[in-house]
XYZ file of N, CA and C in Angstrom:
360
model
N -18.011 -8.082 3.661
C -18.265 -6.642 3.690
C -17.478 -6.148 4.951
N -16.381 -4.996 4.772
C -15.999 -4.846 6.502
C -16.946 -3.389 6.988
N -16.817 -3.750 8.054
C -17.569 -2.764 8.708
C -17.289 -1.602 8.629
N -17.987 -0.418 8.887
C -17.599 1.341 8.651
C -16.787 1.484 9.784
N -16.720 1.211 11.227
C -15.718 1.532 12.103
C -14.491 0.809 12.065
N -14.371 -0.137 11.262
C -13.258 -0.779 10.643
C -12.532 0.176 9.777
N -13.185 0.486 9.164
C -12.778 1.319 8.145
C -12.279 2.707 8.562
N -13.233 3.394 9.366
C -12.798 4.471 9.929
C -11.672 4.573 10.764
N -11.305 3.368 11.628
C -10.122 3.283 12.465
C -8.929 3.113 11.619
N -8.737 2.237 10.423
C -7.883 2.521 9.403
C -7.552 3.703 8.924
N -8.535 4.669 8.498
C -8.098 5.617 7.928
C -7.441 6.926 8.711
N -8.099 7.051 10.326
C -7.459 7.472 10.992
C -6.004 7.226 11.210
N -5.736 5.937 11.502
C -4.403 5.442 11.522
C -3.476 5.573 10.554
N -4.104 5.704 9.159
C -3.628 5.850 7.928
C -3.103 7.416 7.983
N -4.032 8.503 8.127
C -3.704 9.860 8.122
C -2.321 9.859 8.884
N -2.542 9.388 10.225
C -1.121 9.686 10.921
C 0.203 9.206 10.536
N -0.053 7.700 10.225
C 1.360 6.942 9.980
C 1.473 6.418 8.415
N 0.584 6.886 7.670
C 0.422 6.244 6.394
C 1.286 6.703 5.250
N 1.636 6.083 4.104
C 2.215 6.736 3.204
C 1.752 6.108 1.574
N 1.206 7.071 0.761
C 0.811 6.549 -0.335
C 1.984 6.914 -1.477
N 2.116 6.009 -2.348
C 2.825 6.345 -3.492
C 2.673 5.654 -4.779
N 3.302 5.852 -5.675
C 3.133 5.463 -7.040
C 4.133 4.891 -7.486
N 4.570 3.818 -7.438
C 6.298 3.030 -7.834
C 6.228 3.047 -9.386
N 7.032 3.128 -9.643
C 7.537 2.694 -11.126
C 8.145 1.311 -11.031
N 7.775 0.443 -11.723
C 8.287 -1.043 -11.720
C 8.550 -1.773 -13.316
N 9.697 -2.438 -13.305
C 10.181 -3.076 -14.085
C 9.824 -4.158 -14.374
N 9.007 -5.031 -15.596
C 9.124 -6.213 -15.595
C 9.712 -6.882 -16.923
N 10.371 -8.384 -16.396
C 11.379 -8.693 -17.726
C 10.675 -9.987 -17.945
N 10.477 -9.794 -19.482
C 9.861 -11.425 -19.980
C 11.099 -11.777 -21.234
N 11.167 -12.434 -21.011
C 11.659 -13.631 -21.811
C 10.961 -13.937 -23.372
N 11.411 -13.204 -24.622
C 10.408 -13.443 -25.884
C 11.074 -14.928 -26.542
N 10.625 -15.938 -26.467
C 11.039 -17.193 -27.281
C 11.408 -17.012 -28.715
N 10.732 -16.513 -29.424
C 10.500 -16.127 -30.838
C 11.922 -15.235 -31.151
N 12.091 -14.378 -30.450
C 13.473 -13.361 -31.038
C 14.621 -13.613 -29.877
N 14.093 -14.821 -29.067
C 15.408 -15.237 -28.103
C 16.227 -13.732 -27.397
N 15.183 -12.570 -27.098
C 15.501 -11.471 -26.240
C 14.781 -11.391 -25.360
N 15.555 -10.462 -24.118
C 14.671 -10.378 -23.254
C 13.878 -8.789 -23.259
N 12.577 -8.575 -22.920
C 11.964 -7.551 -23.359
C 11.707 -6.800 -21.954
N 11.951 -5.815 -21.738
C 11.398 -4.849 -20.377
C 10.111 -4.050 -20.512
N 9.032 -4.454 -19.564
C 8.157 -3.711 -19.760
C 8.073 -2.621 -18.343
N 7.815 -1.465 -18.477
C 7.542 -0.421 -16.870
C 6.020 -0.147 -17.199
N 5.927 -0.220 -15.970
C 4.482 0.137 -15.481
C 4.885 0.955 -13.914
N 3.553 1.581 -13.707
C 3.253 2.613 -12.386
C 2.244 1.618 -11.743
N 2.700 1.225 -10.079
C 1.978 0.422 -9.235
C 1.602 1.589 -7.980
N 0.334 1.126 -7.671
C -0.042 1.979 -6.623
C 0.306 1.310 -5.126
N 0.727 1.987 -4.221
C 1.750 1.522 -2.894
C 0.946 2.146 -1.819
N 0.345 1.314 -0.597
C 0.134 1.951 0.535
C 1.087 1.221 1.349
N 1.396 2.056 2.442
C 2.413 1.447 3.299
C 2.031 1.948 5.039
N 2.221 1.148 6.082
C 2.043 1.701 7.458
C 2.788 1.527 8.300
N 3.536 2.144 9.068
C 4.451 1.663 9.964
C 4.319 1.904 11.472
N 4.830 0.625 12.286
C 4.305 0.741 13.701
C 5.160 0.384 14.387
N 5.295 0.606 15.867
C 6.474 -0.397 16.626
C 5.283 -1.400 17.163
N 3.957 -1.521 17.330
C 2.920 -2.403 17.720
C 2.766 -3.242 16.630
N 3.340 -4.089 16.623
C 2.987 -5.554 15.069
C 1.249 -5.886 15.252
N 0.879 -5.928 16.797
C -0.673 -6.293 16.690
C -1.557 -5.373 16.116
N -1.506 -4.007 15.861
C -2.056 -2.757 15.465
C -2.013 -3.212 13.937
N -1.055 -3.730 13.313
C -0.683 -4.176 11.612
C -1.278 -5.441 11.882
N -1.400 -6.291 12.398
C -1.705 -7.737 12.347
C -3.211 -7.523 12.305
N -3.950 -6.538 12.934
C -5.298 -6.387 13.056
C -5.691 -5.600 11.481
N -4.879 -4.514 11.038
C -4.954 -4.379 9.599
C -5.075 -5.420 8.493
N -4.320 -6.496 8.583
C -4.024 -7.223 7.752
C -4.919 -8.183 7.839
N -5.432 -8.529 8.806
C -6.682 -8.991 8.881
C -8.008 -9.121 8.161
N -8.294 -7.653 8.151
C -9.221 -6.863 7.465
C -8.843 -7.041 5.948
N -7.826 -6.232 5.773
C -7.415 -5.476 4.240
C -6.268 -6.265 3.575
N -5.714 -7.356 4.188
C -4.869 -8.181 3.571
C -3.499 -7.462 3.434
N -2.632 -7.623 2.526
C -1.264 -7.094 2.262
C 0.107 -8.021 3.161
N 0.984 -7.266 3.329
C 1.963 -7.993 4.296
C 2.769 -7.432 5.277
N 3.286 -7.554 6.020
C 3.897 -7.005 7.154
C 5.753 -7.560 7.199
N 6.273 -6.730 7.141
C 7.746 -6.777 7.172
C 8.680 -6.211 8.201
N 9.642 -6.415 9.045
C 10.116 -5.977 10.071
C 10.685 -4.876 9.206
N 11.161 -3.836 9.804
C 11.892 -2.594 9.356
C 13.602 -2.580 9.764
N 14.286 -2.292 9.317
C 15.535 -2.229 9.848
C 15.728 -1.047 10.674
N 16.729 -1.344 11.897
C 16.520 -0.644 12.913
C 18.166 0.425 12.444
N 18.009 1.394 12.761
C 19.128 2.430 12.441
C 20.006 2.714 13.653
N 19.716 2.733 14.533
C 20.230 2.606 15.814
C 19.590 1.286 16.969
N 21.096 1.203 17.896
C 20.432 -0.150 18.661
C 19.414 0.301 19.588
N 19.371 1.797 19.848
C 18.318 1.948 20.994
C 16.630 1.943 20.742
N 16.735 1.933 19.125
C 15.486 2.418 18.750
C 14.771 0.859 18.585
N 13.342 0.722 18.851
C 12.351 -0.285 18.936
C 12.464 -0.950 18.084
N 11.705 -1.961 17.697
C 11.776 -2.853 16.698
C 10.499 -2.528 16.008
N 10.667 -1.776 14.495
C 9.396 -1.140 13.727
C 8.963 -2.389 12.787
N 7.365 -2.352 12.539
C 6.900 -3.321 11.290
C 6.354 -2.134 10.429
N 6.416 -2.947 9.180
C 5.722 -2.148 7.929
C 4.651 -3.184 7.328
N 3.255 -2.048 7.385
C 2.351 -2.968 6.431
C 2.214 -2.543 5.210
N 2.273 -3.220 3.962
C 2.330 -3.166 2.732
C 1.261 -3.927 2.119
N 0.772 -2.782 0.741
C -0.572 -3.218 -0.041
C -0.240 -2.735 -1.372
N -0.354 -3.578 -2.490
C -0.040 -2.826 -3.694
C -1.377 -2.983 -4.682
N -1.181 -2.724 -5.606
C -1.880 -2.573 -6.791
C -3.387 -2.495 -6.900
N -3.997 -3.252 -7.330
C -5.655 -3.151 -7.568
C -6.355 -3.380 -5.721
N -5.438 -4.356 -4.952
C -6.111 -4.015 -3.955
C -6.027 -3.004 -2.902
N -4.524 -2.241 -3.121
C -4.467 -0.689 -2.504
C -5.442 0.117 -3.443
N -5.705 0.056 -4.037
C -7.035 0.943 -4.888
C -8.129 0.288 -4.280
N -8.547 -0.573 -3.929
C -10.061 -0.813 -3.287
C -10.040 -0.579 -2.001
N -8.501 -0.524 -1.159
C -8.705 0.362 0.036
C -8.572 1.979 0.279
N -8.285 2.473 -0.750
C -7.950 3.787 -1.086
C -9.695 4.398 -1.315
N -10.185 3.687 -1.793
C -11.576 3.975 -2.083
C -12.417 3.840 -0.890
N -11.828 3.255 -0.466
C -13.039 2.751 1.029
C -12.647 3.748 2.047
N -10.886 4.169 2.163
C -10.778 5.419 3.302
C -10.578 6.717 2.984
N -10.960 6.935 1.385
C -10.777 8.109 0.644
C -11.917 9.257 1.533
N -13.613 8.725 1.522
C -14.222 9.706 2.223
C -13.830 10.231 3.417
N -13.332 9.320 4.276
C -13.115 9.665 5.865
C -11.716 10.413 5.835
N -10.853 10.288 5.037
C -9.552 11.075 5.431
C -9.423 12.529 5.280
N -8.407 12.504 6.020
C -8.199 14.374 6.713
C -6.891 14.774 5.644
N -6.256 14.196 6.623
C -4.710 14.513 6.263
C -4.257 13.917 4.961
N -4.501 12.951 4.481
C -3.947 12.270 3.395
C -4.746 12.109 2.225
N -6.064 12.999 2.230
C -7.074 13.074 1.005
C -6.422 13.419 0.217
N -5.899 14.504 -0.176
C -5.428 14.938 -1.793
C -4.357 13.897 -2.413
N -3.418 13.142 -1.617
C -2.800 12.088 -2.126
C -3.759 10.853 -2.489
N -4.347 10.740 -1.574
C -5.419 9.337 -1.902
C -6.532 9.397 -3.242
N -6.571 10.844 -3.578
C -7.630 11.561 -4.630
C -6.456 11.302 -5.877
N -5.495 11.557 -5.735
C -4.665 11.974 -6.630
C -4.268 10.269 -7.076
N -3.999 9.483 -6.526
C -3.859 8.099 -6.401
C -4.698 7.523 -7.018
N -5.992 7.864 -6.465
C -7.372 6.973 -6.696
C -7.504 7.408 -8.537
N -7.114 8.817 -8.660
C -7.655 9.293 -10.180
C -6.403 8.653 -11.233
N -5.216 8.382 -10.348
C -4.600 7.983 -11.618
C -4.872 6.319 -11.890
N -4.995 5.620 -10.808
C -5.145 4.346 -11.012
C -6.353 4.181 -11.672
N -7.715 5.143 -11.458
C -8.911 4.428 -12.197
C -8.629 5.114 -13.851
N -7.528 6.028 -14.194
C -7.097 6.670 -15.546
C -6.807 5.525 -15.998
N -5.816 4.709 -15.202
C -4.958 3.743 -16.229
C -5.439 2.423 -16.614
N -6.646 2.143 -16.108
C -7.211 0.939 -16.193
C -7.877 0.942 -17.597
């Protein structure tokens, strides 16, 4: 069980730097019987956080999982930035944890939670 103060920390950080999205994705599956490729389209919940301090994202990853990626620099003078990603059911579990404490992203989290809960 994750401590309440860690959840509140993530919520505050997410309210300032986070991004909630519902991504349309395609899954390709080969069907042997028909010798054809079938494409399934689905929508997936995604949460992202970006920051130039990777240690902050490592801390979040330690408690909540997900993956950390380096972001592309668009100008030489920019600092290296990192982005934490988590998708699907794991993202929905985090939404349920942080929603009660969120202020800035509350409506987005509510819509994402409702969409995910209604699609199961």
